[in-house]
Backbone as a printed PyTorch tensor [residue, N CA C, xyz], in Angstrom:
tensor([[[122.3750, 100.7070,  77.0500],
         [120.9780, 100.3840,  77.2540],
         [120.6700, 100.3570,  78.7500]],

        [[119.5920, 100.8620,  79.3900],
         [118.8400, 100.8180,  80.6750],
         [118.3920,  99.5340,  81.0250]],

        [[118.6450,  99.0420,  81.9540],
         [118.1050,  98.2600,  82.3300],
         [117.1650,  98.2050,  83.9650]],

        [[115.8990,  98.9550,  83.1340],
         [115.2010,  99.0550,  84.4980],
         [114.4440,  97.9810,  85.3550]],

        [[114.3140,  97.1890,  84.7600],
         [113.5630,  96.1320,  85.2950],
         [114.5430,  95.7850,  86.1350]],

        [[115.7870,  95.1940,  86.1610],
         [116.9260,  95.1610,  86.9840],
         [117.3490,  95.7330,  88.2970]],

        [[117.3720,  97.2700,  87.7140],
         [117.1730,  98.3630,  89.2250],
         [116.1370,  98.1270,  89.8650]],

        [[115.0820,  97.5540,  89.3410],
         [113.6400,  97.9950,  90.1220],
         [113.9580,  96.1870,  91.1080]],

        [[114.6850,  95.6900,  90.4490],
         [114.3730,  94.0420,  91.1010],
         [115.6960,  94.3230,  92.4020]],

        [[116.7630,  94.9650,  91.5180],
         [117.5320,  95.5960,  92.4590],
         [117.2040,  96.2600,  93.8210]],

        [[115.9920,  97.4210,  93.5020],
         [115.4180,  98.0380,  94.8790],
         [115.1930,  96.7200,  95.9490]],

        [[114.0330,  96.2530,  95.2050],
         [113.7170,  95.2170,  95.7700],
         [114.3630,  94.2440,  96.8890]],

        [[115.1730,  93.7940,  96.1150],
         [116.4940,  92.7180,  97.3430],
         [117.0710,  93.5920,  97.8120]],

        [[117.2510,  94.9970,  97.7180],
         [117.9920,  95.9430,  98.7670],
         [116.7690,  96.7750,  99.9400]],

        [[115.7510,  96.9440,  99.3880],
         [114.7050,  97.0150, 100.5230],
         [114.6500,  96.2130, 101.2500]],

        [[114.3930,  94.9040, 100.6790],
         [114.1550,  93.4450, 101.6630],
         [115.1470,  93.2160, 103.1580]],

        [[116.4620,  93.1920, 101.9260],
         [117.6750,  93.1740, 103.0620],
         [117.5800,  94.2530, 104.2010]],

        [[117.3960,  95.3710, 103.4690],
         [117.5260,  96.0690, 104.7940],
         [116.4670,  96.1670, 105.9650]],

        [[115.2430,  95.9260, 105.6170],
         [114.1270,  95.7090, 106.6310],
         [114.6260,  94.2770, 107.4880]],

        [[115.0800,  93.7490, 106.9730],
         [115.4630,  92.2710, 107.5150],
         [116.5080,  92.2590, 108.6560]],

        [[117.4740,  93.0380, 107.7610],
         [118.2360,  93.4150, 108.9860],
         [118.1680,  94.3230, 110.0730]],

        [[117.4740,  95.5970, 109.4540],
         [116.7920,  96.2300, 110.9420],
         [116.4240,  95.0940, 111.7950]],

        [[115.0480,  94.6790, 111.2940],
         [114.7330,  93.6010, 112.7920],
         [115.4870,  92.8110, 113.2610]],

        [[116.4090,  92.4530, 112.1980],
         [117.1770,  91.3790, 113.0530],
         [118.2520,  92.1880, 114.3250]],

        [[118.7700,  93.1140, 114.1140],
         [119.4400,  94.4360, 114.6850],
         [118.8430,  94.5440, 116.1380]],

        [[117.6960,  94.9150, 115.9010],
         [116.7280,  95.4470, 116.9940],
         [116.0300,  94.0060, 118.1630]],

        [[116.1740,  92.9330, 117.5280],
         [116.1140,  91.9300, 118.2130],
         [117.2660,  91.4940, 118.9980]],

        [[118.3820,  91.2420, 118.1230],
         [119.8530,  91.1560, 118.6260],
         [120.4270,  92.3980, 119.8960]],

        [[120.2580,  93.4500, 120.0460],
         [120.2300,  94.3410, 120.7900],
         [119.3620,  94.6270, 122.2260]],

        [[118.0560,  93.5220, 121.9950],
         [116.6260,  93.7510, 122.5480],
         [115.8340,  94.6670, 122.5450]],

        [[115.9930,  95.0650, 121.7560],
         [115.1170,  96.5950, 121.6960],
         [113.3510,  96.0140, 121.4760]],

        [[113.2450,  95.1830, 121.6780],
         [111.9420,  94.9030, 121.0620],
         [110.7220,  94.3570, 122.7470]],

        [[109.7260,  94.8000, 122.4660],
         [108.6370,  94.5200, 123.2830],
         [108.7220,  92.7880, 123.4150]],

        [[108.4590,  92.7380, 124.9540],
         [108.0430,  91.0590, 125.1410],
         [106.9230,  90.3750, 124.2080]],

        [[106.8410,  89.0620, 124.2350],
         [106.1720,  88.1850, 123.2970],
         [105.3960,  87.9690, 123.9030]],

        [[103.7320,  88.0260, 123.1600],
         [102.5470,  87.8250, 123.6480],
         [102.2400,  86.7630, 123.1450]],

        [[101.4990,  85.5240, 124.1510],
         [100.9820,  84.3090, 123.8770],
         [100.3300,  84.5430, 122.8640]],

        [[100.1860,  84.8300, 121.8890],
         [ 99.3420,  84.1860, 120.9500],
         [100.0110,  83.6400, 120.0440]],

        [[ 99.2290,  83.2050, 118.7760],
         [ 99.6310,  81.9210, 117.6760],
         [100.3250,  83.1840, 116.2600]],

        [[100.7500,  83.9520, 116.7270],
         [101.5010,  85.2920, 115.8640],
         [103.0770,  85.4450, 115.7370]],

        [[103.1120,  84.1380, 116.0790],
         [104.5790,  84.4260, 116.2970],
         [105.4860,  84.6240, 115.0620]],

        [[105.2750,  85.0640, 113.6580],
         [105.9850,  85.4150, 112.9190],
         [105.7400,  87.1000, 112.9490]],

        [[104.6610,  87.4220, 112.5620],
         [104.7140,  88.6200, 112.8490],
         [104.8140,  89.6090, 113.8370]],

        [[105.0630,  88.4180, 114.7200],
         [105.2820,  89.7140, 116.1880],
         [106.5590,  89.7480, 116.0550]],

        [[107.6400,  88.8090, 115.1060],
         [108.9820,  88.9810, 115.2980],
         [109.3620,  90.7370, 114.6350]],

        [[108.3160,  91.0770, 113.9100],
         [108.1820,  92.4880, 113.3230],
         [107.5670,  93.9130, 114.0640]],

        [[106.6080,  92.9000, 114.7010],
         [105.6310,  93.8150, 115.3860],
         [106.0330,  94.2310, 116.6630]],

        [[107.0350,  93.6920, 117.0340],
         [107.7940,  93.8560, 118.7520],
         [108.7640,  95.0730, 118.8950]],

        [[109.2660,  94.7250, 117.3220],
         [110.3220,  96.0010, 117.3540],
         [109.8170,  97.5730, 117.2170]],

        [[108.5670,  97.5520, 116.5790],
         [108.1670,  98.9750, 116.3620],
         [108.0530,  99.7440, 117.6260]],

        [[108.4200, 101.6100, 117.2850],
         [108.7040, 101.9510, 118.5630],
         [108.7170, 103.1900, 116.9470]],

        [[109.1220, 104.6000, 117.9620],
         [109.9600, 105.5260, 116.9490],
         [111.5310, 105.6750, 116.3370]],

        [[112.1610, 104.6020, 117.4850],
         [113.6060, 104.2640, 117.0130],
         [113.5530, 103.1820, 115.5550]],

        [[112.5130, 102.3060, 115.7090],
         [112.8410, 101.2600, 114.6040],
         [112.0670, 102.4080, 113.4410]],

        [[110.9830, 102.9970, 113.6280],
         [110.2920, 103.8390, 112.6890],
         [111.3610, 104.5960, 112.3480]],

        [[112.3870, 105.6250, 113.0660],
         [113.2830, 106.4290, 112.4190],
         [114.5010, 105.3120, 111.6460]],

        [[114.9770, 104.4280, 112.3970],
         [116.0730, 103.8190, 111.2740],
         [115.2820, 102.9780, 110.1190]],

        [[113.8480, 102.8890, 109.8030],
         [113.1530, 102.1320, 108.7540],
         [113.5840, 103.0620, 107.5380]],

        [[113.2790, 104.6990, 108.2760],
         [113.1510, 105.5830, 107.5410],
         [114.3480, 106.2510, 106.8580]],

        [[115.2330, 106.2210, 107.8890],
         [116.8770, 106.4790, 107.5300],
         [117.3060, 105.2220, 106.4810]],

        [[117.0650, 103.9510, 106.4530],
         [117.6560, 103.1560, 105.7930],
         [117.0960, 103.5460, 104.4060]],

        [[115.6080, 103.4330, 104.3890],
         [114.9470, 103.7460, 102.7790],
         [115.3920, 105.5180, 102.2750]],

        [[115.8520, 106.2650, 102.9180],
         [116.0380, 107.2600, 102.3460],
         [117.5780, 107.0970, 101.7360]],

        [[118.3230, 106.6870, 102.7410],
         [120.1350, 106.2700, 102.0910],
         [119.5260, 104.9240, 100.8460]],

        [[118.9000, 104.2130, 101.1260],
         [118.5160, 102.9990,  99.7020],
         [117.7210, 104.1850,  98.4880]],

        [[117.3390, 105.3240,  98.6970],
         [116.8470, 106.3250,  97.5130],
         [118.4630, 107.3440,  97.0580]],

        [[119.1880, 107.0060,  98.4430],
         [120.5130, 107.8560,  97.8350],
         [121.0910, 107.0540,  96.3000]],

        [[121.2040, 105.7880,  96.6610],
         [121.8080, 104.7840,  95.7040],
         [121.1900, 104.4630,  94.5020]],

        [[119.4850, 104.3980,  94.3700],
         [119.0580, 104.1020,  93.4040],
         [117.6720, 105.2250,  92.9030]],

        [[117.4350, 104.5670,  92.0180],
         [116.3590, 105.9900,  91.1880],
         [115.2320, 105.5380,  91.2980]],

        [[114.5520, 104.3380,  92.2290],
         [113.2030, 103.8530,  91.7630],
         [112.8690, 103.8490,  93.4750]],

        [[112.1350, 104.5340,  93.7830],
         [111.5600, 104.3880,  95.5260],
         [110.6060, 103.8360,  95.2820]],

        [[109.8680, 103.2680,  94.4670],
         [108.6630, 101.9450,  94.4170],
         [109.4990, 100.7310,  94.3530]],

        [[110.9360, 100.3300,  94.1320],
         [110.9840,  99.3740,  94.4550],
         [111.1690,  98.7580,  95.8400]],

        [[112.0660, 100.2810,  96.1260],
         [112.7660, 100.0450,  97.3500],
         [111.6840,  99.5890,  98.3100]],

        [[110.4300, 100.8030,  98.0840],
         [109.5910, 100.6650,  99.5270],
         [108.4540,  98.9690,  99.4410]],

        [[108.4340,  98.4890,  98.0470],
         [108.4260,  97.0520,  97.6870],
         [108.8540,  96.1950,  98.7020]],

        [[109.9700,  96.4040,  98.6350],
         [110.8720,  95.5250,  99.1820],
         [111.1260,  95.3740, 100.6630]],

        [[110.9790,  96.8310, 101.4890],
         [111.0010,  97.4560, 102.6210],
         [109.5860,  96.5590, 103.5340]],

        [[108.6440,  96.5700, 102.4870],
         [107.2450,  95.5070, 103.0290],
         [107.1650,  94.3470, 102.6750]],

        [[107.9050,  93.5510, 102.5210],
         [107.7320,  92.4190, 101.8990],
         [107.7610,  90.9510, 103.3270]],

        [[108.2570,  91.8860, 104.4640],
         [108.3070,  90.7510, 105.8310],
         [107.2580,  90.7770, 106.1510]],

        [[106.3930,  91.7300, 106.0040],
         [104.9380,  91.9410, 106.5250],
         [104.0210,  91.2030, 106.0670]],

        [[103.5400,  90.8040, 104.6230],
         [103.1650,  90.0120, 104.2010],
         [103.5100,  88.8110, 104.1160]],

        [[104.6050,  88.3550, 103.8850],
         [105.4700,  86.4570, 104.1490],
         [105.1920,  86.5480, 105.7230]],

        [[105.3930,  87.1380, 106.5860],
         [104.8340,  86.4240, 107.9400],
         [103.7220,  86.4310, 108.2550]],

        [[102.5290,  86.9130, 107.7510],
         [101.3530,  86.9240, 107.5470],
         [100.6810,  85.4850, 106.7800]],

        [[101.4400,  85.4490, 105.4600],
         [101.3050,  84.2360, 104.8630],
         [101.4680,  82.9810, 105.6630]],

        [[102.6740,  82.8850, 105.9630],
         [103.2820,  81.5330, 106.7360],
         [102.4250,  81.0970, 107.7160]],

        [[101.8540,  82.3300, 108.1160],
         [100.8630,  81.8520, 109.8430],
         [ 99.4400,  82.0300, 108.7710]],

        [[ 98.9230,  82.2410, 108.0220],
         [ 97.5830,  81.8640, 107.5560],
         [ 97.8940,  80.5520, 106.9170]],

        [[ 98.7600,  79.9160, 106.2530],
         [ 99.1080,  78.6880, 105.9060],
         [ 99.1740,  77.9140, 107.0220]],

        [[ 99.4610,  77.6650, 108.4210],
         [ 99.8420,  76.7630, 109.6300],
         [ 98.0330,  76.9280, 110.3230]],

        [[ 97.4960,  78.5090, 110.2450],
         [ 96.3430,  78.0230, 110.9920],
         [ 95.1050,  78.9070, 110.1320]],

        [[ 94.7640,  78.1560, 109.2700],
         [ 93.5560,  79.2630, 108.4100],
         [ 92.9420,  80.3060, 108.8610]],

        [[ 92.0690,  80.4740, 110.6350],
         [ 91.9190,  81.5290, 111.4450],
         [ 92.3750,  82.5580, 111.7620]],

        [[ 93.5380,  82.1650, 111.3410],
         [ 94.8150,  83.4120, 111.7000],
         [ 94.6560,  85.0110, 110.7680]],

        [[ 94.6530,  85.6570, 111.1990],
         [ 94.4530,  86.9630, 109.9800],
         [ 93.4690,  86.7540, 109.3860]],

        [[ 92.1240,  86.5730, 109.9260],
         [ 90.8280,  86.7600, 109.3000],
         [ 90.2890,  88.5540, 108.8340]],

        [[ 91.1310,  89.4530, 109.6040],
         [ 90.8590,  91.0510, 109.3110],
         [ 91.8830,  90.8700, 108.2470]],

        [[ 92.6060,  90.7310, 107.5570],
         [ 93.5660,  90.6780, 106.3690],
         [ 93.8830,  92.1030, 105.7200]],

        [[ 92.4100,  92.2280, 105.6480],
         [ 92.1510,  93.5990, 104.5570],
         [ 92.4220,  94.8150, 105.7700]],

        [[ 92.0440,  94.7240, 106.7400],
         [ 92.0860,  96.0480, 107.5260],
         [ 93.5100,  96.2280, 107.8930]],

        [[ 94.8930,  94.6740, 108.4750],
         [ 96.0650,  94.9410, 108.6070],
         [ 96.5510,  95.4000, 107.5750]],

        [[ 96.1110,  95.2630, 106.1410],
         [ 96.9160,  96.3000, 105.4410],
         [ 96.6270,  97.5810, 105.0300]],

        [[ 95.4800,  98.1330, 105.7670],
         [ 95.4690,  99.2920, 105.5510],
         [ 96.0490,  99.9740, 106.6200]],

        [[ 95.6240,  99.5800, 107.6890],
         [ 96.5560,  99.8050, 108.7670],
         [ 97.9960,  99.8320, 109.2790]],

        [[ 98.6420,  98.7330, 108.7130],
         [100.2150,  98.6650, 109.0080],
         [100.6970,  98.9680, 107.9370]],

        [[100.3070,  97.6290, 106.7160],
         [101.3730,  97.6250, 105.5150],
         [101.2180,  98.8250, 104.5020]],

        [[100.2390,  99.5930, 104.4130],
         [100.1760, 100.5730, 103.6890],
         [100.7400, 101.9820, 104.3310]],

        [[100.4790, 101.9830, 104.8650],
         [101.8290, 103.3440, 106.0470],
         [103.4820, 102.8730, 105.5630]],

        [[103.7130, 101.5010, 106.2090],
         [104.7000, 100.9990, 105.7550],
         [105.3040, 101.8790, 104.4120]],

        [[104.6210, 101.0410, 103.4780],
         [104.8350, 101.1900, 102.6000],
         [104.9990, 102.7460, 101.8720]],

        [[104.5290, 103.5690, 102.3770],
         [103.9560, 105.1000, 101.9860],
         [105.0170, 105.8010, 102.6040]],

        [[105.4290, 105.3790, 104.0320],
         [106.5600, 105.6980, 104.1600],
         [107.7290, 105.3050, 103.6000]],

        [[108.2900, 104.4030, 103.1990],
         [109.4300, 104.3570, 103.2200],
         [109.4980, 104.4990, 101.5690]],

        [[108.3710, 104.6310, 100.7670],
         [108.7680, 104.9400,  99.5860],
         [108.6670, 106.6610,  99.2520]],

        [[108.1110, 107.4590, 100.7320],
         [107.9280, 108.6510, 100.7200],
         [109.6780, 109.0060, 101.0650]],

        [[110.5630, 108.2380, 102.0030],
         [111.8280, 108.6830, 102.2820],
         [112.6340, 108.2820, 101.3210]],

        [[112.5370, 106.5750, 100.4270],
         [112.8610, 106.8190,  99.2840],
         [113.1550, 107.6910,  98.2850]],

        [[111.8450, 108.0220,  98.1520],
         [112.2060, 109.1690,  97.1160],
         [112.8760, 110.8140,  97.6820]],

        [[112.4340, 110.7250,  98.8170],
         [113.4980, 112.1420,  99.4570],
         [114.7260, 111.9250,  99.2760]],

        [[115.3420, 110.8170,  99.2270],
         [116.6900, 110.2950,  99.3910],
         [117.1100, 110.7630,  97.9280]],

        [[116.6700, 110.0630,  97.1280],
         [116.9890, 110.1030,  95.5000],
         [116.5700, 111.7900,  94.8270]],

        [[115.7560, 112.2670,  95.7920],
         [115.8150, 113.9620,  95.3660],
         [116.8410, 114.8130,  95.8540]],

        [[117.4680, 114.0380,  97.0800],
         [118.6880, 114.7940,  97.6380],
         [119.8060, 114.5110,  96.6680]],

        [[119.7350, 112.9250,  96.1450],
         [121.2850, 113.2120,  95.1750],
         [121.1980, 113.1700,  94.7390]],

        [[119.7570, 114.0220,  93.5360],
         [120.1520, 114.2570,  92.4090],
         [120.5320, 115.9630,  92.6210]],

        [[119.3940, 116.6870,  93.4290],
         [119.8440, 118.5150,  94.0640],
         [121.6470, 118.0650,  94.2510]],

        [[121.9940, 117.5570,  95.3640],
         [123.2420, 117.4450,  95.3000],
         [124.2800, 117.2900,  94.6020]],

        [[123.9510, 116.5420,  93.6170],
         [124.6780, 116.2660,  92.5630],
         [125.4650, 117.4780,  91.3050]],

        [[124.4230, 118.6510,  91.2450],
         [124.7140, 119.4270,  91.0440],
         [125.2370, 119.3550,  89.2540]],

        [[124.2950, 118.3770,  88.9200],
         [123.5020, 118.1930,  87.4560],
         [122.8750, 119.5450,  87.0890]],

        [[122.3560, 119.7640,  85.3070],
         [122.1160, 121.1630,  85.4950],
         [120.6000, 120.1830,  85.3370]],

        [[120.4900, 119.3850,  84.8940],
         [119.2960, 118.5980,  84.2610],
         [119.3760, 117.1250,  85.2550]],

        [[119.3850, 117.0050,  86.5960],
         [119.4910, 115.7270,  87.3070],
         [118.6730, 114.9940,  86.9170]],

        [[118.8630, 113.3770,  86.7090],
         [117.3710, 112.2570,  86.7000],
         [116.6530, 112.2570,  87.1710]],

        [[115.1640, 112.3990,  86.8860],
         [114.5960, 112.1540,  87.8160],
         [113.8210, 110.8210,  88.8160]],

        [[113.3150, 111.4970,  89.8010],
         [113.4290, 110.1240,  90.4030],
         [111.9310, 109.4040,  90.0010]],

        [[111.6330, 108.7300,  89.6120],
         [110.4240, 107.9020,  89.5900],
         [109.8260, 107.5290,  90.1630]],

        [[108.1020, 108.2520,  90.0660],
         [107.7390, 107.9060,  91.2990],
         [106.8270, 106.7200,  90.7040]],

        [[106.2390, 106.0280,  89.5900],
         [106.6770, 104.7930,  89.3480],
         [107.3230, 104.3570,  87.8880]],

        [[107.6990, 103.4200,  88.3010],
         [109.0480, 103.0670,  87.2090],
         [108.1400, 103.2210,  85.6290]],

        [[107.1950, 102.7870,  85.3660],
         [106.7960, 103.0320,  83.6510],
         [106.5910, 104.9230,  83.6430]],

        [[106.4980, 105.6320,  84.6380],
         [106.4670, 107.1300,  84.0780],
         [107.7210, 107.7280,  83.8060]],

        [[107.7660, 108.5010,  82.9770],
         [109.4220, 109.6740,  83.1860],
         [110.0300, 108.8920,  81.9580]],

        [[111.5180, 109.4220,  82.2710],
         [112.6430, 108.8520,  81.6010],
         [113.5620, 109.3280,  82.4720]],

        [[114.8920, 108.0980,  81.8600],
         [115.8650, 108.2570,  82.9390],
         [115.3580, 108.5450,  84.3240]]])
């Protein structure tokens, strides 16, 4: 029996982790822009690192997380999930905070997201071509369509 709900919760804590640890990576290293006075300080712990180096290893990580699994909606789920909890945490401490709400996610978290479930699924189209199946799984581009 399949258990997709599993893989997909699976993507999930393996997207998470790995966005988590990028930044933490890229902080630990310093790769990240100085800290601007303002009251943002959760999300600038995200927002400091962006550059095209953190954009290419966001992208390298979610495409190797599409090598491993078959669902790139969870992965790229999971891949955004710091973006919103540090968003939260600082609208919870100062209500003012993120009054544009709607425009940062069209702006950041939806790219985010579009990407890394766009390299996702490149990832999971490479090993299934690779695999050299005559009939490979396919990859889902979301989990209730397809089979296998």
């Amino acid at each position: 029996m399949d258990n997709k709900f599993g893989r997909i919760v699976f993507g999930i804590v393996l997207g998470l982790s790995a966005s988590i640890c990028l930044i933490a990576v890229f902080h630990w290293a310093g790769w990240v822009a100085s800290e601007r006075p303002d009251s943002y300080h959760y999300t600038q712990l995200i927002t400091r690192c962006l550059g095209p180096a953190f954009i290419a290893g966001y992208l390298l990580l979610a495409g190797l997380l599409g090598l491993l699994l078959r669902h790139p909606a969870g992965i790229a789920l999971g891949m955004i999930v710091p973006f919103p909890v540090a968003a939260a945490i600082e609208i919870s401490q100062d209500k003012s905070n993120h009054n544009l709400l709607p425009f940062e996610m069209m702006i950041s978290w939806g790219p985010a997201a579009v990407l890394a479930f766009f390299a996702a699924w490149l990832g999971c189209t490479l090993r299934n071509r690779v695999s050299g199946r005559e009939e490979p799984p396919r990859c889902r581009l979301i989990p209730a369509l397809g089979r296998s």
